[in-house]
JSON list of C-alpha atoms in Angstrom, two decimals:
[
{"chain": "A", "resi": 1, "resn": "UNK", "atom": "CA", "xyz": [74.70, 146.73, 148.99]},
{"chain": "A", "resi": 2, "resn": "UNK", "atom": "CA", "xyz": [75.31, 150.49, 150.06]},
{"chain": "A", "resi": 3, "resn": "UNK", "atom": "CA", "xyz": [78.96, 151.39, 150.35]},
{"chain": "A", "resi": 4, "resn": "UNK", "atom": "CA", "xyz": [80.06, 152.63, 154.22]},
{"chain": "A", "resi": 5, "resn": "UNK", "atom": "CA", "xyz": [81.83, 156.51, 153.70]},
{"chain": "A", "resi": 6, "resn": "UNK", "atom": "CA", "xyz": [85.36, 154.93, 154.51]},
{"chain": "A", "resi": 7, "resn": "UNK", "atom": "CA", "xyz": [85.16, 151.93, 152.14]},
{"chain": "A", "resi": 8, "resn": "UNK", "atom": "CA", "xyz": [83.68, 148.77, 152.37]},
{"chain": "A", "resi": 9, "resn": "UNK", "atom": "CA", "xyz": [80.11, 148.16, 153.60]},
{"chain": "A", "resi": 10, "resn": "UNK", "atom": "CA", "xyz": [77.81, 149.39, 155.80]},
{"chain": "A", "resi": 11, "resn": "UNK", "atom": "CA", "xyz": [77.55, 147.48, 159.50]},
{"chain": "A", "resi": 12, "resn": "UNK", "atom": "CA", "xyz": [73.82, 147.45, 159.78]},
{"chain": "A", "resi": 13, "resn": "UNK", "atom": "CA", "xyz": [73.85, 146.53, 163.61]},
{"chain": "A", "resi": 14, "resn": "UNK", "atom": "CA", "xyz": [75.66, 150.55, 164.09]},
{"chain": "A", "resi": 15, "resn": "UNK", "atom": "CA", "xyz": [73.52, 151.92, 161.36]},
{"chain": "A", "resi": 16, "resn": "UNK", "atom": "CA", "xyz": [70.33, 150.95, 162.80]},
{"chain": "A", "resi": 17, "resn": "UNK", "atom": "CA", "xyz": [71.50, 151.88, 166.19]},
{"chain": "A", "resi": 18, "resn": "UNK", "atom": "CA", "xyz": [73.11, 155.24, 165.14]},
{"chain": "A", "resi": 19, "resn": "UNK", "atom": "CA", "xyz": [70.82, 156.10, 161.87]},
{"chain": "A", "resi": 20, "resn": "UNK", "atom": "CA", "xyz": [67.55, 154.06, 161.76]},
{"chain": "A", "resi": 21, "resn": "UNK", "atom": "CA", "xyz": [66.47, 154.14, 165.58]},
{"chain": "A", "resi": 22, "resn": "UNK", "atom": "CA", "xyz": [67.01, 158.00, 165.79]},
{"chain": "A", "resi": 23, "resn": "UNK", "atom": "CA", "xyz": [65.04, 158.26, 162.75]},
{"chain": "A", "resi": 24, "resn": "UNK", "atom": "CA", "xyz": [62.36, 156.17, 163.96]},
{"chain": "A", "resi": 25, "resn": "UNK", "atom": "CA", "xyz": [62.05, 157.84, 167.80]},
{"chain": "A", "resi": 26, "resn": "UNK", "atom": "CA", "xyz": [62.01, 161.43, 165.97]},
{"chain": "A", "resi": 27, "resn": "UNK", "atom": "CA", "xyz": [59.20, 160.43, 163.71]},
{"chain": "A", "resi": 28, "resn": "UNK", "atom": "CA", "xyz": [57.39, 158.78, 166.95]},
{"chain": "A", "resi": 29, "resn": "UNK", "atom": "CA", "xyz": [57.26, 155.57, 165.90]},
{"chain": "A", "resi": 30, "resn": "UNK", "atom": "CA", "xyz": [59.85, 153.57, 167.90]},
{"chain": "A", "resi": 31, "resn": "UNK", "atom": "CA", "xyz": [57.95, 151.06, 170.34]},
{"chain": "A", "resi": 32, "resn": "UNK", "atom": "CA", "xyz": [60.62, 150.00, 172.87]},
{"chain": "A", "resi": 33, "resn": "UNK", "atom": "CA", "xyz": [60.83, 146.81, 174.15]},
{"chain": "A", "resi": 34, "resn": "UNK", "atom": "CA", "xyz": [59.08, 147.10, 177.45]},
{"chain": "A", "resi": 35, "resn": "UNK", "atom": "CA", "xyz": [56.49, 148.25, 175.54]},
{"chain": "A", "resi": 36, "resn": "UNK", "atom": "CA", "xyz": [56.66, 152.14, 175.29]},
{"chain": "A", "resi": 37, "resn": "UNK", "atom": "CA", "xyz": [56.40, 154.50, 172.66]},
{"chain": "A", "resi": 38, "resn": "UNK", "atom": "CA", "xyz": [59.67, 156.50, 171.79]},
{"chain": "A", "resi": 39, "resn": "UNK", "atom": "CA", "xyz": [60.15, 159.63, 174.14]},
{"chain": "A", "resi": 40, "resn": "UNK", "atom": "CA", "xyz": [58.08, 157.91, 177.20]},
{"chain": "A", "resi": 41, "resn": "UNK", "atom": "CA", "xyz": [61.25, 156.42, 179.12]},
{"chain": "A", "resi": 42, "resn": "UNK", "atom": "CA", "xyz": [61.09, 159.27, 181.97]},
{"chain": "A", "resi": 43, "resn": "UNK", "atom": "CA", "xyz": [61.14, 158.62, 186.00]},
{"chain": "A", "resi": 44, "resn": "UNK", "atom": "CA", "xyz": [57.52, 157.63, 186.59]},
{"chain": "A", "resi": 45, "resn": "UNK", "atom": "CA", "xyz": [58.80, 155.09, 183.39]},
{"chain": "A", "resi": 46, "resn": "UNK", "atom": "CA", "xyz": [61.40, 153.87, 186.18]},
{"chain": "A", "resi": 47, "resn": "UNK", "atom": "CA", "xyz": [58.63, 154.11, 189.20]},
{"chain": "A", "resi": 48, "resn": "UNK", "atom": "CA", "xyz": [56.70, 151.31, 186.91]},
{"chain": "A", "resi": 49, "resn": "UNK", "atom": "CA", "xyz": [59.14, 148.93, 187.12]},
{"chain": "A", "resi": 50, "resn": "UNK", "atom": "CA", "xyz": [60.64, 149.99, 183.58]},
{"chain": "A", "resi": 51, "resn": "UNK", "atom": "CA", "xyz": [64.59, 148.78, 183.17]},
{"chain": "A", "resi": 52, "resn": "UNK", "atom": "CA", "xyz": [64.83, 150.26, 180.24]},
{"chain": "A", "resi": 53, "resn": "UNK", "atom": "CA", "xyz": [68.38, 152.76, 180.35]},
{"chain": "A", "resi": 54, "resn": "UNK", "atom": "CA", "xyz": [67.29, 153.88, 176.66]},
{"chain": "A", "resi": 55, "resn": "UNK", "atom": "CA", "xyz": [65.49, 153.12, 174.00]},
{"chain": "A", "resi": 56, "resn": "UNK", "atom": "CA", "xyz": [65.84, 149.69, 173.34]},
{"chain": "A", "resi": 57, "resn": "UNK", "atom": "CA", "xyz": [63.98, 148.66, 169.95]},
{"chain": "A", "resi": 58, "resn": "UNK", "atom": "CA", "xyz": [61.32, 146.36, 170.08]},
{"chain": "A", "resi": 59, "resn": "UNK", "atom": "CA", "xyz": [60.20, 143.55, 167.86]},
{"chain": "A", "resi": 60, "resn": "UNK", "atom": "CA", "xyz": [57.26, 145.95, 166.53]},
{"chain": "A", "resi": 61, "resn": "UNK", "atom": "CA", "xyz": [59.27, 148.60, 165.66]},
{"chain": "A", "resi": 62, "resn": "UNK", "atom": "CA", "xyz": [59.76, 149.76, 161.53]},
{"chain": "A", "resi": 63, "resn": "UNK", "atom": "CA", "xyz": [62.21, 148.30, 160.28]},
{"chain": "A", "resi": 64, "resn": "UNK", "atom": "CA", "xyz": [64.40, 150.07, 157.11]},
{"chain": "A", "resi": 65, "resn": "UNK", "atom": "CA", "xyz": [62.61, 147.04, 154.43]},
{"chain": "A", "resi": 66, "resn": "UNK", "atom": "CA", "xyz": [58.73, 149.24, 155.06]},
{"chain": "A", "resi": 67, "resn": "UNK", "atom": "CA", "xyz": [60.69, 152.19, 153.21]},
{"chain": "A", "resi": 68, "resn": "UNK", "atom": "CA", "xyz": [60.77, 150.13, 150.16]},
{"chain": "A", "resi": 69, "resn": "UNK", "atom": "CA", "xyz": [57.01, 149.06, 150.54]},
{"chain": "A", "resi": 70, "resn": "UNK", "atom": "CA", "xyz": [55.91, 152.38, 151.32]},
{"chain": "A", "resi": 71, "resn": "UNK", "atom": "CA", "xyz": [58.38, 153.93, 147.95]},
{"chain": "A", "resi": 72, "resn": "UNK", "atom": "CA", "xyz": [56.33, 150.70, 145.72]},
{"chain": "A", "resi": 73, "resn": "UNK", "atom": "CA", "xyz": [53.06, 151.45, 147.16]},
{"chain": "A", "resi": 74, "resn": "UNK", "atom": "CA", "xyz": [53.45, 155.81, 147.22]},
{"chain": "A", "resi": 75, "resn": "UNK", "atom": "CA", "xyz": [54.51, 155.36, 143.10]},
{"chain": "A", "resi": 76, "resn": "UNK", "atom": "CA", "xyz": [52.04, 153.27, 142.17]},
{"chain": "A", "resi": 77, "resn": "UNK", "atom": "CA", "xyz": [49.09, 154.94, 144.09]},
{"chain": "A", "resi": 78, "resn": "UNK", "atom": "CA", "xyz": [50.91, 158.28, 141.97]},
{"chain": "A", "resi": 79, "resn": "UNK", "atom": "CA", "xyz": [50.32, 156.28, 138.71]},
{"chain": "A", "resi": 80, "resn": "UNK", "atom": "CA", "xyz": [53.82, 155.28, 138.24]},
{"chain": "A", "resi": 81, "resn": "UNK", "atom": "CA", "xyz": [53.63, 152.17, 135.93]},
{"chain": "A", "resi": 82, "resn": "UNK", "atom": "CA", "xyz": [54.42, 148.99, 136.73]},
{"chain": "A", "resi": 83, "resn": "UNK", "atom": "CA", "xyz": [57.01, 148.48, 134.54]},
{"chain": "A", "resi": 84, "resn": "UNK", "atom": "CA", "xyz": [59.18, 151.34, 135.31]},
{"chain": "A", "resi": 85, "resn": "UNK", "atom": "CA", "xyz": [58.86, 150.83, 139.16]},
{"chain": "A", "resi": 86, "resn": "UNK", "atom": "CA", "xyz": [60.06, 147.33, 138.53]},
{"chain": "A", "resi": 87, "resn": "UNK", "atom": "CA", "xyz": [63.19, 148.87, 136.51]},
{"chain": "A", "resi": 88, "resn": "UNK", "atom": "CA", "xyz": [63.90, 151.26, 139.06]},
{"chain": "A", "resi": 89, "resn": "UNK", "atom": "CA", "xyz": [63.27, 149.24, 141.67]},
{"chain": "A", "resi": 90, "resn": "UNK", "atom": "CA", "xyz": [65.66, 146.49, 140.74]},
{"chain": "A", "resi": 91, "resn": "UNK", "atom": "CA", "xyz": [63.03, 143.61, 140.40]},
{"chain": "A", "resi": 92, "resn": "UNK", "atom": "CA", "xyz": [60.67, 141.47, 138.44]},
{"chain": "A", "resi": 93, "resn": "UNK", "atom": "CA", "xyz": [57.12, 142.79, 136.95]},
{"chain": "A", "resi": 94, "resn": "UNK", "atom": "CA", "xyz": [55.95, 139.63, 138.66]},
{"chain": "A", "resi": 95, "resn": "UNK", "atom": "CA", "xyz": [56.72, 140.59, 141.76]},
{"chain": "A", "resi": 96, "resn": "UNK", "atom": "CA", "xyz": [56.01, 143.82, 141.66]},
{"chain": "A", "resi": 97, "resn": "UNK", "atom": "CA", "xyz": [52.34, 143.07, 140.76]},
{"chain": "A", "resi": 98, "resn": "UNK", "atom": "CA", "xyz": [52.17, 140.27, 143.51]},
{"chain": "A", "resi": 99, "resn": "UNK", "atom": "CA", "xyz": [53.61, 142.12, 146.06]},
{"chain": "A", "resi": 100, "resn": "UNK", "atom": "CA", "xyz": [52.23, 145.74, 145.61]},
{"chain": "A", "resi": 101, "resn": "UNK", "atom": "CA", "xyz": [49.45, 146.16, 143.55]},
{"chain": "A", "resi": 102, "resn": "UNK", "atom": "CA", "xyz": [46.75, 144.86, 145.65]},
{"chain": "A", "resi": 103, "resn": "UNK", "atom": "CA", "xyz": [47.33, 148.08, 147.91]},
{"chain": "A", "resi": 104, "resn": "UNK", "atom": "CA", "xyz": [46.69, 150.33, 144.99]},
{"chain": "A", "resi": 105, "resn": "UNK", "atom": "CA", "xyz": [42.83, 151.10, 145.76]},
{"chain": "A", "resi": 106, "resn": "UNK", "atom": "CA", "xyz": [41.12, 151.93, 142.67]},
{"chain": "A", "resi": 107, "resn": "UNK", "atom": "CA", "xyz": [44.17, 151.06, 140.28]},
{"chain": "A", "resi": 108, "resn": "UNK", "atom": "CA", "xyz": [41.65, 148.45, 138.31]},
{"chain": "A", "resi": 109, "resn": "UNK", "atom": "CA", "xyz": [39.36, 151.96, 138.06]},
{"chain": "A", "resi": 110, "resn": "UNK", "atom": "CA", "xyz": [41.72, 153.65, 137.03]},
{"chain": "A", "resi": 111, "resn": "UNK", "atom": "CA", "xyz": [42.98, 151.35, 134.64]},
{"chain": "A", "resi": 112, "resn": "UNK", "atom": "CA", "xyz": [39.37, 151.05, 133.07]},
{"chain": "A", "resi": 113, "resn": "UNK", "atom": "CA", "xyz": [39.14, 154.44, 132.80]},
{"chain": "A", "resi": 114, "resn": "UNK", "atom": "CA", "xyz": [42.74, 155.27, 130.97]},
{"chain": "A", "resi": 115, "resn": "UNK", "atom": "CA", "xyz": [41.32, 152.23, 128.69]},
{"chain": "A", "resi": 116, "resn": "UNK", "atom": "CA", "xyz": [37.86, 153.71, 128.00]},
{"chain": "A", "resi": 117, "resn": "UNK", "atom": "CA", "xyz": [39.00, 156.98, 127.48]},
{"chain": "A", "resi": 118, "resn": "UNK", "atom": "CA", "xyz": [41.28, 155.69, 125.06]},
{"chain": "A", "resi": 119, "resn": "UNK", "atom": "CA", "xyz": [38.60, 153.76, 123.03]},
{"chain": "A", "resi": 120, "resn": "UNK", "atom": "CA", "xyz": [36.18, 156.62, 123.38]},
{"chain": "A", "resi": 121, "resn": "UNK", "atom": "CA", "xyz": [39.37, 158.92, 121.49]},
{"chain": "A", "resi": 122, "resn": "UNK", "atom": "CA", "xyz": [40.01, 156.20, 118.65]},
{"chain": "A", "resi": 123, "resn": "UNK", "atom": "CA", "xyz": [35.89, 155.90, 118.11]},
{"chain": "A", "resi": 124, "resn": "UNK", "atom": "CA", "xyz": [35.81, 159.93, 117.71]},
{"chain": "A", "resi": 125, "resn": "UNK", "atom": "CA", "xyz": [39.32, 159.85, 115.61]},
{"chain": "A", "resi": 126, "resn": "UNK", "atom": "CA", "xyz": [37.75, 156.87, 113.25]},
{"chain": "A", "resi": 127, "resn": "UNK", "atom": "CA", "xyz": [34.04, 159.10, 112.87]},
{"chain": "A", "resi": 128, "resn": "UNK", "atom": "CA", "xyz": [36.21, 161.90, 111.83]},
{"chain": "A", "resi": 129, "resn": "UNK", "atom": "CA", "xyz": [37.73, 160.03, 109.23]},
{"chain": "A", "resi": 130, "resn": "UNK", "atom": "CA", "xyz": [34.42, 158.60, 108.26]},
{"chain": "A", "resi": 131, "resn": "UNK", "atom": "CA", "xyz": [33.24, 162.26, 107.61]},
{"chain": "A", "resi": 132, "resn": "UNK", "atom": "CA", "xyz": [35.61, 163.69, 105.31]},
{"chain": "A", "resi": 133, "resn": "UNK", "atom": "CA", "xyz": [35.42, 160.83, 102.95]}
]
């Protein structure tokens, strides 16, 4: 899907190991394997009983998909509709809605209210009308 900088495509076993983990640790989010939190492996980590050399991802850890979720659920919580985040997003309305929407709190508010203040526009429009006649 994404193009490597010499050609061809990307190896995601290096870029997770050389992109996506350092991310991760930096942002303090990395749970290794044996069960510690990035930045933790030190010598009283070895006095434990840890065997952990490095950072060595864990099961638990983010993983690069939850960048998509969190893109879907950031635009539609900023009022993005659904329609266009489908479009840009490469996918169906359908699953957009299925997927996403639910973790939208107050988007049915919200969507009452854009719909009530339009009605509440058209009945004041329409009285106007009925005025100058």
């Amino acid at each position: 899907m994404f193009p490597a900088v010499r050609g061809g495509y990307l190896n995601l076993r290096n870029w997770r190991s050389r992109e996506w983990d350092t991310a991760i640790e930096s942002a303090g989010l990395a749970v290794c394997k044996c069960g510690h939190l990035s930045g933790v492996h030190d010598h009283a980590c070895a006095a434990r009983g840890c065997r952990c050399k490095k950072f060595e991802r864990s099961i638990i850890s983010p993983v690069p998909y939850v960048l998509r979720h969190t893109f879907a659920s950031n635009a539609l919580a900023a009022g993005v509709g659904t329609f266009e985040l489908a479009r840009v997003m490469g996918t169906s309305l359908e699953m957009i809605e299925r997927t996403y929407l639910h973790l939208v709190r107050g988007a049915d508010d919200a969507f009452r209210s854009r719909l009530d203040a339009f009605a509440a526009n058209r009945d004041e429009s329409a009285e106007g009308r009925v005025a100058m006649t």
